[in-house]
PDB file of C-alpha atoms in Angstrom:
ATOM      1  CA  UNK A   6      99.019  79.159 143.444  1.00 93.00           C
ATOM      2  CA  UNK A   7     100.240  79.312 139.725  1.00 97.00           C
ATOM      3  CA  UNK A   8      98.170  79.368 136.734  1.00 97.00           C
ATOM      4  CA  UNK A   9      98.947  77.930 133.247  1.00 97.00           C
ATOM      5  CA  UNK A  10      97.258  80.266 130.747  1.00 95.00           C
ATOM      6  CA  UNK A  11      97.243  77.675 127.939  1.00 94.00           C
ATOM      7  CA  UNK A  12      97.994  79.192 124.544  1.00 82.00           C
ATOM      8  CA  UNK A  13      98.207  76.242 122.159  1.00 77.00           C
ATOM      9  CA  UNK A  14      96.689  77.130 118.860  1.00 69.00           C
ATOM     10  CA  UNK A  15      97.042  80.860 119.582  1.00 65.00           C
ATOM     11  CA  UNK A  16      98.336  81.626 116.101  1.00 67.00           C
ATOM     12  CA  UNK A  17      95.319  79.901 114.518  1.00 68.00           C
ATOM     13  CA  UNK A  18      92.862  82.263 116.476  1.00 67.00           C
ATOM     14  CA  UNK A  19      94.842  85.340 116.862  1.00 66.00           C
ATOM     15  CA  UNK A  20      92.707  87.393 114.454  1.00 65.00           C
ATOM     16  CA  UNK A  21      89.441  86.227 116.134  1.00 75.00           C
ATOM     17  CA  UNK A  22      87.806  87.307 119.310  1.00 74.00           C
ATOM     18  CA  UNK A  23      89.158  84.261 121.165  1.00 81.00           C
ATOM     19  CA  UNK A  24      92.677  85.275 120.179  1.00 79.00           C
ATOM     20  CA  UNK A  25      92.037  88.837 121.477  1.00 82.00           C
ATOM     21  CA  UNK A  26      90.369  87.355 124.735  1.00 85.00           C
ATOM     22  CA  UNK A  27      93.634  85.418 125.402  1.00 86.00           C
ATOM     23  CA  UNK A  28      95.762  88.464 124.826  1.00 87.00           C
ATOM     24  CA  UNK A  29      93.478  90.492 127.336  1.00 91.00           C
ATOM     25  CA  UNK A  30      93.685  87.729 129.874  1.00 94.00           C
ATOM     26  CA  UNK A  31      97.390  87.990 130.038  1.00 93.00           C
ATOM     27  CA  UNK A  32      96.999  91.620 130.974  1.00 93.00           C
ATOM     28  CA  UNK A  33      94.128  91.151 133.362  1.00 95.00           C
ATOM     29  CA  UNK A  34      96.126  88.318 135.508  1.00 95.00           C
ATOM     30  CA  UNK A  35      99.060  90.736 135.657  1.00 94.00           C
ATOM     31  CA  UNK A  36      96.664  93.325 137.125  1.00 93.00           C
ATOM     32  CA  UNK A  37      95.200  90.774 139.404  1.00 92.00           C
ATOM     33  CA  UNK A  38      98.584  89.846 140.556  1.00 95.00           C
ATOM     34  CA  UNK A  39      98.040  86.223 139.502  1.00 96.00           C
ATOM     35  CA  UNK A  40     101.269  84.276 139.086  1.00 97.00           C
ATOM     36  CA  UNK A  41     100.862  82.633 135.810  1.00 96.00           C
ATOM     37  CA  UNK A  42     102.772  80.990 132.946  1.00 96.00           C
ATOM     38  CA  UNK A  43     102.319  80.094 129.345  1.00 93.00           C
ATOM     39  CA  UNK A  44     104.834  77.247 129.440  1.00 94.00           C
ATOM     40  CA  UNK A  45     103.154  73.806 130.025  1.00 93.00           C
ATOM     41  CA  UNK A  46     106.533  72.333 131.047  1.00 93.00           C
ATOM     42  CA  UNK A  47     106.355  74.581 134.154  1.00 95.00           C
ATOM     43  CA  UNK A  48     104.626  73.502 137.474  1.00 96.00           C
ATOM     44  CA  UNK A  49     101.194  74.793 137.872  1.00 97.00           C
ATOM     45  CA  UNK A  50      98.007  74.358 139.997  1.00 97.00           C
ATOM     46  CA  UNK A  51      95.347  75.427 137.378  1.00 98.00           C
ATOM     47  CA  UNK A  52      95.148  75.309 133.689  1.00 98.00           C
ATOM     48  CA  UNK A  53      92.988  77.967 131.958  1.00 97.00           C
ATOM     49  CA  UNK A  54      92.082  77.084 128.370  1.00 96.00           C
ATOM     50  CA  UNK A  55      90.508  79.424 125.736  1.00 93.00           C
ATOM     51  CA  UNK A  56      90.090  77.352 122.458  1.00 92.00           C
ATOM     52  CA  UNK A  57      88.136  74.201 121.564  1.00 93.00           C
ATOM     53  CA  UNK A  58      91.013  72.952 119.383  1.00 92.00           C
ATOM     54  CA  UNK A  59      91.993  69.140 119.842  1.00 94.00           C
ATOM     55  CA  UNK A  60      95.110  70.120 121.542  1.00 94.00           C
ATOM     56  CA  UNK A  61      93.476  72.048 124.243  1.00 94.00           C
ATOM     57  CA  UNK A  62      91.083  69.201 125.015  1.00 95.00           C
ATOM     58  CA  UNK A  63      94.124  66.981 125.407  1.00 96.00           C
ATOM     59  CA  UNK A  64      95.793  69.679 127.610  1.00 96.00           C
ATOM     60  CA  UNK A  65      92.704  69.737 129.824  1.00 97.00           C
ATOM     61  CA  UNK A  66      92.602  65.935 130.073  1.00 96.00           C
ATOM     62  CA  UNK A  67      96.345  65.697 130.930  1.00 96.00           C
ATOM     63  CA  UNK A  68      95.962  68.269 133.617  1.00 97.00           C
ATOM     64  CA  UNK A  69      93.167  66.213 135.029  1.00 96.00           C
ATOM     65  CA  UNK A  70      95.082  63.152 135.246  1.00 96.00           C
ATOM     66  CA  UNK A  71      97.719  65.005 136.950  1.00 97.00           C
ATOM     67  CA  UNK A  72      95.358  66.195 139.591  1.00 97.00           C
ATOM     68  CA  UNK A  73      95.328  69.849 138.315  1.00 97.00           C
ATOM     69  CA  UNK A  74      92.299  72.035 138.258  1.00 98.00           C
ATOM     70  CA  UNK A  75      90.843  72.996 134.965  1.00 98.00           C
ATOM     71  CA  UNK A  76      89.039  76.187 133.874  1.00 98.00           C
ATOM     72  CA  UNK A  77      87.611  76.260 130.428  1.00 97.00           C
ATOM     73  CA  UNK A  78      86.526  79.743 129.033  1.00 96.00           C
ATOM     74  CA  UNK A  79      83.327  79.278 127.109  1.00 95.00           C
ATOM     75  CA  UNK A  80      83.754  81.784 124.273  1.00 93.00           C
ATOM     76  CA  UNK A  81      82.272  79.263 121.770  1.00 93.00           C
ATOM     77  CA  UNK A  82      78.637  78.123 121.602  1.00 96.00           C
ATOM     78  CA  UNK A  83      76.654  76.362 118.797  1.00 97.00           C
ATOM     79  CA  UNK A  84      74.585  79.486 118.177  1.00 96.00           C
ATOM     80  CA  UNK A  85      77.626  81.727 117.308  1.00 93.00           C
ATOM     81  CA  UNK A  86      79.334  78.840 115.513  1.00 93.00           C
ATOM     82  CA  UNK A  87      76.286  78.996 112.832  1.00 94.00           C
ATOM     83  CA  UNK A  88      76.599  81.466 110.046  1.00 90.00           C
ATOM     84  CA  UNK A  89      80.360  81.593 110.140  1.00 92.00           C
ATOM     85  CA  UNK A  90      82.513  79.558 107.838  1.00 91.00           C
ATOM     86  CA  UNK A  91      81.696  76.988 104.896  1.00 91.00           C
ATOM     87  CA  UNK A  92      79.669  74.298 106.381  1.00 91.00           C
ATOM     88  CA  UNK A  93      79.076  75.800 109.741  1.00 92.00           C
ATOM     89  CA  UNK A  94      75.367  75.469 109.590  1.00 93.00           C
ATOM     90  CA  UNK A  95      75.199  71.733 108.917  1.00 95.00           C
ATOM     91  CA  UNK A  96      77.996  70.835 111.386  1.00 95.00           C
ATOM     92  CA  UNK A  97      76.700  73.068 114.065  1.00 95.00           C
ATOM     93  CA  UNK A  98      75.092  70.028 116.070  1.00 96.00           C
ATOM     94  CA  UNK A  99      78.339  68.120 116.098  1.00 97.00           C
ATOM     95  CA  UNK A 100      80.164  71.197 117.141  1.00 96.00           C
ATOM     96  CA  UNK A 101      77.857  71.454 120.075  1.00 97.00           C
ATOM     97  CA  UNK A 102      78.670  67.956 121.027  1.00 97.00           C
ATOM     98  CA  UNK A 103      82.442  68.679 120.607  1.00 97.00           C
ATOM     99  CA  UNK A 104      82.191  71.653 122.793  1.00 97.00           C
ATOM    100  CA  UNK A 105      80.255  70.050 125.503  1.00 97.00           C
ATOM    101  CA  UNK A 106      82.800  67.442 125.598  1.00 97.00           C
ATOM    102  CA  UNK A 107      85.629  70.100 125.999  1.00 97.00           C
ATOM    103  CA  UNK A 108      83.893  72.127 128.704  1.00 97.00           C
ATOM    104  CA  UNK A 109      82.915  68.864 130.528  1.00 96.00           C
ATOM    105  CA  UNK A 110      86.518  68.252 131.523  1.00 96.00           C
ATOM    106  CA  UNK A 111      86.568  71.561 133.492  1.00 98.00           C
ATOM    107  CA  UNK A 112      86.219  72.106 137.216  1.00 98.00           C
ATOM    108  CA  UNK A 113      84.865  75.603 136.240  1.00 98.00           C
ATOM    109  CA  UNK A 114      83.601  77.237 132.971  1.00 98.00           C
ATOM    110  CA  UNK A 115      83.742  80.919 132.376  1.00 98.00           C
ATOM    111  CA  UNK A 116      81.769  82.570 129.806  1.00 97.00           C
ATOM    112  CA  UNK A 117      81.511  86.402 128.996  1.00 97.00           C
ATOM    113  CA  UNK A 118      77.847  87.091 129.774  1.00 98.00           C
ATOM    114  CA  UNK A 119      74.710  85.918 131.637  1.00 98.00           C
ATOM    115  CA  UNK A 120      73.212  85.264 128.062  1.00 98.00           C
ATOM    116  CA  UNK A 121      76.160  82.752 127.166  1.00 98.00           C
ATOM    117  CA  UNK A 122      75.866  81.271 130.605  1.00 98.00           C
ATOM    118  CA  UNK A 123      72.445  80.487 130.012  1.00 97.00           C
ATOM    119  CA  UNK A 124      72.872  78.751 126.661  1.00 97.00           C
ATOM    120  CA  UNK A 125      75.664  76.748 128.055  1.00 97.00           C
ATOM    121  CA  UNK A 126      73.781  75.464 131.065  1.00 97.00           C
ATOM    122  CA  UNK A 127      71.163  74.784 128.738  1.00 97.00           C
ATOM    123  CA  UNK A 128      73.231  72.244 126.956  1.00 97.00           C
ATOM    124  CA  UNK A 129      73.029  70.090 130.156  1.00 96.00           C
ATOM    125  CA  UNK A 130      76.706  70.720 131.434  1.00 95.00           C
ATOM    126  CA  UNK A 131      77.026  69.449 134.888  1.00 94.00           C
ATOM    127  CA  UNK A 132      80.040  71.671 135.849  1.00 97.00           C
ATOM    128  CA  UNK A 133      79.574  75.230 137.373  1.00 97.00           C
ATOM    129  CA  UNK A 134      79.369  77.992 134.781  1.00 98.00           C
ATOM    130  CA  UNK A 135      80.109  81.526 135.717  1.00 98.00           C
ATOM    131  CA  UNK A 136      79.780  84.725 133.774  1.00 98.00           C
ATOM    132  CA  UNK A 137      82.917  86.975 133.689  1.00 97.00           C
ATOM    133  CA  UNK A 138      83.193  89.625 131.066  1.00 97.00           C
ATOM    134  CA  UNK A 139      86.161  89.441 128.535  1.00 95.00           C
ATOM    135  CA  UNK A 140      86.875  92.906 129.627  1.00 97.00           C
ATOM    136  CA  UNK A 141      88.597  95.945 127.935  1.00 97.00           C
ATOM    137  CA  UNK A 142      91.781  97.775 128.433  1.00 97.00           C
ATOM    138  CA  UNK A 143      90.264 101.047 128.919  1.00 98.00           C
ATOM    139  CA  UNK A 144      93.686 102.908 129.468  1.00 97.00           C
ATOM    140  CA  UNK A 145      94.782 101.749 125.966  1.00 97.00           C
ATOM    141  CA  UNK A 146      91.508 102.257 124.169  1.00 98.00           C
ATOM    142  CA  UNK A 147      90.485 105.931 124.886  1.00 97.00           C
ATOM    143  CA  UNK A 148      90.112 108.871 122.489  1.00 96.00           C
ATOM    144  CA  UNK A 149      93.095 110.971 122.163  1.00 96.00           C
ATOM    145  CA  UNK A 150      94.055 113.887 119.840  1.00 95.00           C
ATOM    146  CA  UNK A 151      95.737 112.687 116.566  1.00 97.00           C
ATOM    147  CA  UNK A 152      93.845 109.442 116.099  1.00 98.00           C
ATOM    148  CA  UNK A 153      91.389 110.918 113.743  1.00 97.00           C
ATOM    149  CA  UNK A 154      93.929 112.721 111.733  1.00 97.00           C
ATOM    150  CA  UNK A 155      96.132 109.701 111.468  1.00 97.00           C
ATOM    151  CA  UNK A 156      93.516 107.356 110.404  1.00 97.00           C
ATOM    152  CA  UNK A 157      92.175 109.620 107.699  1.00 97.00           C
ATOM    153  CA  UNK A 158      95.433 110.618 106.365  1.00 97.00           C
ATOM    154  CA  UNK A 159      96.428 106.987 106.053  1.00 96.00           C
ATOM    155  CA  UNK A 160      93.297 105.953 104.022  1.00 95.00           C
ATOM    156  CA  UNK A 161      92.925 109.242 102.197  1.00 95.00           C
ATOM    157  CA  UNK A 162      89.732 110.576 103.844  1.00 94.00           C
ATOM    158  CA  UNK A 163      88.749 114.102 104.319  1.00 95.00           C
ATOM    159  CA  UNK A 164      88.136 115.405 107.821  1.00 95.00           C
ATOM    160  CA  UNK A 165      84.348 116.095 107.068  1.00 96.00           C
ATOM    161  CA  UNK A 166      83.835 112.598 105.463  1.00 98.00           C
ATOM    162  CA  UNK A 167      81.296 110.575 107.397  1.00 98.00           C
ATOM    163  CA  UNK A 168      82.737 107.317 108.044  1.00 98.00           C
ATOM    164  CA  UNK A 169      81.014 104.157 109.493  1.00 98.00           C
ATOM    165  CA  UNK A 170      83.408 101.598 111.076  1.00 98.00           C
ATOM    166  CA  UNK A 171      82.718  97.846 111.334  1.00 98.00           C
ATOM    167  CA  UNK A 172      85.037  95.275 112.878  1.00 97.00           C
ATOM    168  CA  UNK A 173      85.096  91.450 112.821  1.00 95.00           C
ATOM    169  CA  UNK A 174      85.595  88.559 110.475  1.00 94.00           C
ATOM    170  CA  UNK A 175      83.689  89.242 107.236  1.00 96.00           C
ATOM    171  CA  UNK A 176      81.191  86.232 107.885  1.00 96.00           C
ATOM    172  CA  UNK A 177      77.384  86.061 107.761  1.00 96.00           C
ATOM    173  CA  UNK A 178      76.853  85.913 111.266  1.00 96.00           C
ATOM    174  CA  UNK A 179      78.793  89.354 111.716  1.00 97.00           C
ATOM    175  CA  UNK A 180      76.328  91.149 109.507  1.00 97.00           C
ATOM    176  CA  UNK A 181      78.435  91.336 106.454  1.00 98.00           C
ATOM    177  CA  UNK A 182      75.567  91.101 104.019  1.00 98.00           C
ATOM    178  CA  UNK A 183      73.717  93.748 105.966  1.00 98.00           C
ATOM    179  CA  UNK A 184      76.775  96.054 105.782  1.00 98.00           C
ATOM    180  CA  UNK A 185      77.122  95.617 101.953  1.00 98.00           C
ATOM    181  CA  UNK A 186      73.460  96.296 101.277  1.00 98.00           C
ATOM    182  CA  UNK A 187      73.349  99.227 103.515  1.00 98.00           C
ATOM    183  CA  UNK A 188      76.439 100.799 102.261  1.00 98.00           C
ATOM    184  CA  UNK A 189      74.917 100.507  98.717  1.00 98.00           C
ATOM    185  CA  UNK A 190      71.831 102.211 100.094  1.00 98.00           C
ATOM    186  CA  UNK A 191      73.703 105.086 101.590  1.00 98.00           C
ATOM    187  CA  UNK A 192      76.408 106.139  99.072  1.00 98.00           C
ATOM    188  CA  UNK A 193      76.886 109.376 100.884  1.00 98.00           C
ATOM    189  CA  UNK A 194      78.769 107.819 103.592  1.00 98.00           C
ATOM    190  CA  UNK A 195      82.014 105.886 103.758  1.00 98.00           C
ATOM    191  CA  UNK A 196      81.996 102.364 105.278  1.00 98.00           C
ATOM    192  CA  UNK A 197      85.082 100.740 106.493  1.00 97.00           C
ATOM    193  CA  UNK A 198      85.277  97.120 107.553  1.00 98.00           C
ATOM    194  CA  UNK A 199      88.301  95.911 109.455  1.00 97.00           C
ATOM    195  CA  UNK A 200      88.871  92.109 109.824  1.00 94.00           C
ATOM    196  CA  UNK A 201      90.025  89.175 107.565  1.00 91.00           C
ATOM    197  CA  UNK A 202      89.134  85.626 106.905  1.00 91.00           C
ATOM    198  CA  UNK A 203      90.646  83.347 104.294  1.00 91.00           C
ATOM    199  CA  UNK A 204      88.403  83.259 101.183  1.00 92.00           C
ATOM    200  CA  UNK A 205      88.550  79.451 101.161  1.00 93.00           C
ATOM    201  CA  UNK A 206      86.607  79.274 104.303  1.00 93.00           C
ATOM    202  CA  UNK A 207      83.800  81.602 103.284  1.00 95.00           C
ATOM    203  CA  UNK A 208      80.747  80.266 101.462  1.00 95.00           C
ATOM    204  CA  UNK A 209      80.462  81.241  97.739  1.00 96.00           C
ATOM    205  CA  UNK A 210      77.512  83.700  98.359  1.00 96.00           C
ATOM    206  CA  UNK A 211      79.540  85.564 100.793  1.00 97.00           C
ATOM    207  CA  UNK A 212      82.682  85.623  98.639  1.00 97.00           C
ATOM    208  CA  UNK A 213      80.514  86.895  95.790  1.00 97.00           C
ATOM    209  CA  UNK A 214      78.759  89.430  97.911  1.00 97.00           C
ATOM    210  CA  UNK A 215      82.169  90.961  98.922  1.00 97.00           C
ATOM    211  CA  UNK A 216      83.649  90.925  95.431  1.00 97.00           C
ATOM    212  CA  UNK A 217      80.494  92.902  94.289  1.00 98.00           C
ATOM    213  CA  UNK A 218      80.330  95.263  97.311  1.00 98.00           C
ATOM    214  CA  UNK A 219      79.983  99.110  96.460  1.00 98.00           C
ATOM    215  CA  UNK A 220      82.862 101.402  96.176  1.00 98.00           C
ATOM    216  CA  UNK A 221      82.062 103.092  99.406  1.00 98.00           C
ATOM    217  CA  UNK A 222      82.632 100.107 101.279  1.00 98.00           C
ATOM    218  CA  UNK A 223      86.396  99.517 101.957  1.00 97.00           C
ATOM    219  CA  UNK A 224      88.044  96.312 103.366  1.00 97.00           C
ATOM    220  CA  UNK A 225      91.165  97.008 105.501  1.00 96.00           C
ATOM    221  CA  UNK A 226      92.071  93.395 106.457  1.00 94.00           C
ATOM    222  CA  UNK A 227      93.337  92.771 109.895  1.00 93.00           C
ATOM    223  CA  UNK A 228      94.640  95.670 111.806  1.00 94.00           C
ATOM    224  CA  UNK A 229      97.207  95.934 114.691  1.00 94.00           C
ATOM    225  CA  UNK A 230      95.745  97.150 117.994  1.00 94.00           C
ATOM    226  CA  UNK A 231      97.393 100.603 117.392  1.00 96.00           C
ATOM    227  CA  UNK A 232      95.899 100.804 113.845  1.00 97.00           C
ATOM    228  CA  UNK A 233      92.529  99.518 115.101  1.00 97.00           C
ATOM    229  CA  UNK A 234      92.647 102.329 117.985  1.00 98.00           C
ATOM    230  CA  UNK A 235      93.160 105.042 115.290  1.00 98.00           C
ATOM    231  CA  UNK A 236      90.294 103.466 113.289  1.00 98.00           C
ATOM    232  CA  UNK A 237      87.973 103.744 116.238  1.00 98.00           C
ATOM    233  CA  UNK A 238      89.039 107.370 116.881  1.00 98.00           C
ATOM    234  CA  UNK A 239      88.797 108.373 113.246  1.00 98.00           C
ATOM    235  CA  UNK A 240      85.293 107.130 112.504  1.00 98.00           C
ATOM    236  CA  UNK A 241      82.092 108.797 113.253  1.00 98.00           C
ATOM    237  CA  UNK A 242      80.056 105.651 113.963  1.00 98.00           C
ATOM    238  CA  UNK A 243      80.751 102.001 114.971  1.00 98.00           C
ATOM    239  CA  UNK A 244      78.246  99.623 113.518  1.00 98.00           C
ATOM    240  CA  UNK A 245      78.079  96.028 114.922  1.00 98.00           C
ATOM    241  CA  UNK A 246      75.249  94.348 113.192  1.00 98.00           C
ATOM    242  CA  UNK A 247      76.294  90.869 114.526  1.00 97.00           C
ATOM    243  CA  UNK A 248      73.275  88.353 114.806  1.00 97.00           C
ATOM    244  CA  UNK A 249      74.896  86.242 117.480  1.00 97.00           C
ATOM    245  CA  UNK A 250      77.623  86.974 120.328  1.00 96.00           C
ATOM    246  CA  UNK A 251      78.789  85.663 123.642  1.00 96.00           C
ATOM    247  CA  UNK A 252      79.603  89.424 124.296  1.00 96.00           C
ATOM    248  CA  UNK A 253      81.476  91.452 121.513  1.00 95.00           C
ATOM    249  CA  UNK A 254      84.958  92.613 122.679  1.00 95.00           C
ATOM    250  CA  UNK A 255      85.183  95.124 119.617  1.00 96.00           C
ATOM    251  CA  UNK A 256      81.834  96.768 120.783  1.00 97.00           C
ATOM    252  CA  UNK A 257      83.485  97.245 124.137  1.00 98.00           C
ATOM    253  CA  UNK A 258      86.387  98.830 122.694  1.00 98.00           C
ATOM    254  CA  UNK A 259      84.116 101.136 120.836  1.00 98.00           C
ATOM    255  CA  UNK A 260      82.451 102.093 123.926  1.00 98.00           C
ATOM    256  CA  UNK A 261      85.599 102.961 125.654  1.00 98.00           C
ATOM    257  CA  UNK A 262      86.672 104.894 122.636  1.00 98.00           C
ATOM    258  CA  UNK A 263      83.435 107.166 123.115  1.00 98.00           C
ATOM    259  CA  UNK A 264      82.196 106.800 119.691  1.00 98.00           C
ATOM    260  CA  UNK A 265      78.417 106.373 118.952  1.00 98.00           C
ATOM    261  CA  UNK A 266      77.677 102.674 118.687  1.00 98.00           C
ATOM    262  CA  UNK A 267      74.898 101.066 116.739  1.00 98.00           C
ATOM    263  CA  UNK A 268      74.159  97.276 117.145  1.00 98.00           C
ATOM    264  CA  UNK A 269      71.730  94.701 116.418  1.00 98.00           C
ATOM    265  CA  UNK A 270      69.023  94.172 119.045  1.00 98.00           C
ATOM    266  CA  UNK A 271      69.897  90.607 120.157  1.00 98.00           C
ATOM    267  CA  UNK A 272      69.491  88.856 123.653  1.00 97.00           C
ATOM    268  CA  UNK A 273      73.179  89.042 124.622  1.00 98.00           C
ATOM    269  CA  UNK A 274      72.908  92.856 125.306  1.00 98.00           C
ATOM    270  CA  UNK A 275      69.864  92.397 127.552  1.00 96.00           C
ATOM    271  CA  UNK A 276      70.373  93.780 131.065  1.00 95.00           C
ATOM    272  CA  UNK A 277      73.589  95.548 130.481  1.00 97.00           C
ATOM    273  CA  UNK A 278      73.146  97.655 127.168  1.00 98.00           C
ATOM    274  CA  UNK A 279      69.983  99.644 126.627  1.00 98.00           C
ATOM    275  CA  UNK A 280      68.677 101.458 123.635  1.00 98.00           C
ATOM    276  CA  UNK A 281      69.117 105.027 123.853  1.00 98.00           C
ATOM    277  CA  UNK A 282      71.282 104.853 126.963  1.00 98.00           C
ATOM    278  CA  UNK A 283      74.806 103.485 125.950  1.00 98.00           C
ATOM    279  CA  UNK A 284      74.038 102.388 122.344  1.00 98.00           C
ATOM    280  CA  UNK A 285      71.547 102.424 119.599  1.00 98.00           C
ATOM    281  CA  UNK A 286      69.719  99.234 118.682  1.00 98.00           C
ATOM    282  CA  UNK A 287      67.834  98.292 115.639  1.00 98.00           C
ATOM    283  CA  UNK A 288      66.835  94.659 114.134  1.00 96.00           C
ATOM    284  CA  UNK A 289      66.453  94.964 110.290  1.00 95.00           C
ATOM    285  CA  UNK A 290      68.192  96.781 107.527  1.00 95.00           C
ATOM    286  CA  UNK A 291      65.715  99.584 107.152  1.00 95.00           C
ATOM    287  CA  UNK A 292      66.084 100.463 110.537  1.00 96.00           C
ATOM    288  CA  UNK A 293      69.764 100.420 110.450  1.00 98.00           C
ATOM    289  CA  UNK A 294      69.843 102.759 107.513  1.00 98.00           C
ATOM    290  CA  UNK A 295      67.654 105.071 109.089  1.00 97.00           C
ATOM    291  CA  UNK A 296      69.517 105.140 112.469  1.00 98.00           C
ATOM    292  CA  UNK A 297      72.702 105.593 110.589  1.00 98.00           C
ATOM    293  CA  UNK A 298      71.556 108.572 108.871  1.00 98.00           C
ATOM    294  CA  UNK A 299      70.123 109.991 112.254  1.00 98.00           C
ATOM    295  CA  UNK A 300      73.309 109.577 114.112  1.00 98.00           C
ATOM    296  CA  UNK A 301      75.676 110.832 111.333  1.00 98.00           C
ATOM    297  CA  UNK A 302      73.391 113.896 110.728  1.00 96.00           C
ATOM    298  CA  UNK A 303      73.388 114.689 114.603  1.00 92.00           C
ATOM    299  CA  UNK A 304      69.650 114.012 115.019  1.00 90.00           C
ATOM    300  CA  UNK A 305      70.056 111.737 118.255  1.00 96.00           C
ATOM    301  CA  UNK A 306      71.461 112.264 121.550  1.00 97.00           C
ATOM    302  CA  UNK A 307      75.178 111.727 122.354  1.00 97.00           C
ATOM    303  CA  UNK A 308      75.379 108.446 124.415  1.00 98.00           C
ATOM    304  CA  UNK A 309      79.191 108.382 124.530  1.00 98.00           C
ATOM    305  CA  UNK A 310      79.672 109.286 128.137  1.00 98.00           C
ATOM    306  CA  UNK A 311      77.554 106.367 129.228  1.00 98.00           C
ATOM    307  CA  UNK A 312      79.209 104.174 126.975  1.00 98.00           C
ATOM    308  CA  UNK A 313      82.466 104.794 128.472  1.00 98.00           C
ATOM    309  CA  UNK A 314      81.181 104.379 131.742  1.00 98.00           C
ATOM    310  CA  UNK A 315      80.013 100.897 130.871  1.00 98.00           C
ATOM    311  CA  UNK A 316      83.395  99.964 129.431  1.00 98.00           C
ATOM    312  CA  UNK A 317      85.112 101.131 132.506  1.00 98.00           C
ATOM    313  CA  UNK A 318      82.980  98.823 134.603  1.00 98.00           C
ATOM    314  CA  UNK A 319      84.382  95.986 132.683  1.00 98.00           C
ATOM    315  CA  UNK A 320      88.074  97.360 132.876  1.00 98.00           C
ATOM    316  CA  UNK A 321      90.808  94.645 132.591  1.00 97.00           C
ATOM    317  CA  UNK A 322      91.866  95.567 136.207  1.00 97.00           C
ATOM    318  CA  UNK A 323      88.377  94.559 137.533  1.00 97.00           C
ATOM    319  CA  UNK A 324      88.418  91.432 135.611  1.00 97.00           C
ATOM    320  CA  UNK A 325      91.746  90.552 136.822  1.00 97.00           C
ATOM    321  CA  UNK A 326      90.753  90.593 140.362  1.00 97.00           C
ATOM    322  CA  UNK A 327      87.523  88.662 139.652  1.00 97.00           C
ATOM    323  CA  UNK A 328      89.803  85.828 138.003  1.00 97.00           C
ATOM    324  CA  UNK A 329      92.111  85.856 141.057  1.00 97.00           C
ATOM    325  CA  UNK A 330      88.953  85.227 143.384  1.00 97.00           C
ATOM    326  CA  UNK A 331      87.531  82.515 141.151  1.00 97.00           C
ATOM    327  CA  UNK A 332      91.105  80.698 140.976  1.00 97.00           C
ATOM    328  CA  UNK A 333      91.459  80.877 144.653  1.00 96.00           C
ATOM    329  CA  UNK A 334      87.959  79.338 145.019  1.00 96.00           C
ATOM    330  CA  UNK A 335      89.217  76.257 143.226  1.00 94.00           C
TER     331      UNK A 335
END
């Protein structure tokens, strides 16, 4: 059995969660001893597709005509398309129709969580949909000496400065407006946003809010994996106020790095992340601001050991073995 891990459009999505998921699958398949290629010219038995770009759908249809099995990864939903880029809200129903057409070409659809599986089956898909975590490389993302110092030296922060880290595309769905407001309300702390999106793709009110962000909110743009690991290791709190996710790879990375994590209380976390166990959860801005103060001033229990264990349950070695079983089942 040989798997074609289709990487068409990889450059377009490399700074997104889908791009990171594709990179992780390469590692996972190696851990799972799965024979795979990224060259469509080579012979293969199964094609595994991650994007919903037009070239990916054509690849799926070509594979079906050739009698190959198709695995489509359901990273995208109508719900997480909303609140992203310019025009995404009005075009969300069309996006739903498009992704249903893409996923409908598959013999098996994989999606990161039970929550996203329920969303996709609710669209009326007739193909099997199975939940498999995107996973996290816990060998790479682990706290080590030197990370905090490198991060703070690079950006000019003192060791005793309290730093809140946010990672993701600076879009409304990811909570950028909440972070801007809360940073303004909490000038005693420094906020650091990692992630980049072309300004032309952002709605005017988001561009304006970013331009008028307070001085204690710093935009670092896209960071390499090594730089991001140092950012995790150098901060005091990971804040992830996203309003909709199919899982949240960066949140898994933060858990693996054993730093406190504060997330929005949304359905995707139900059943595997509990408030006060692995993470802290809040819903609205006043709650976020109060919780950030409590965490940074040492007023709450340390949850980082439990967070690390949750990340280890989703290690790429485990995910690779799971994917191998599913491929063989086809």
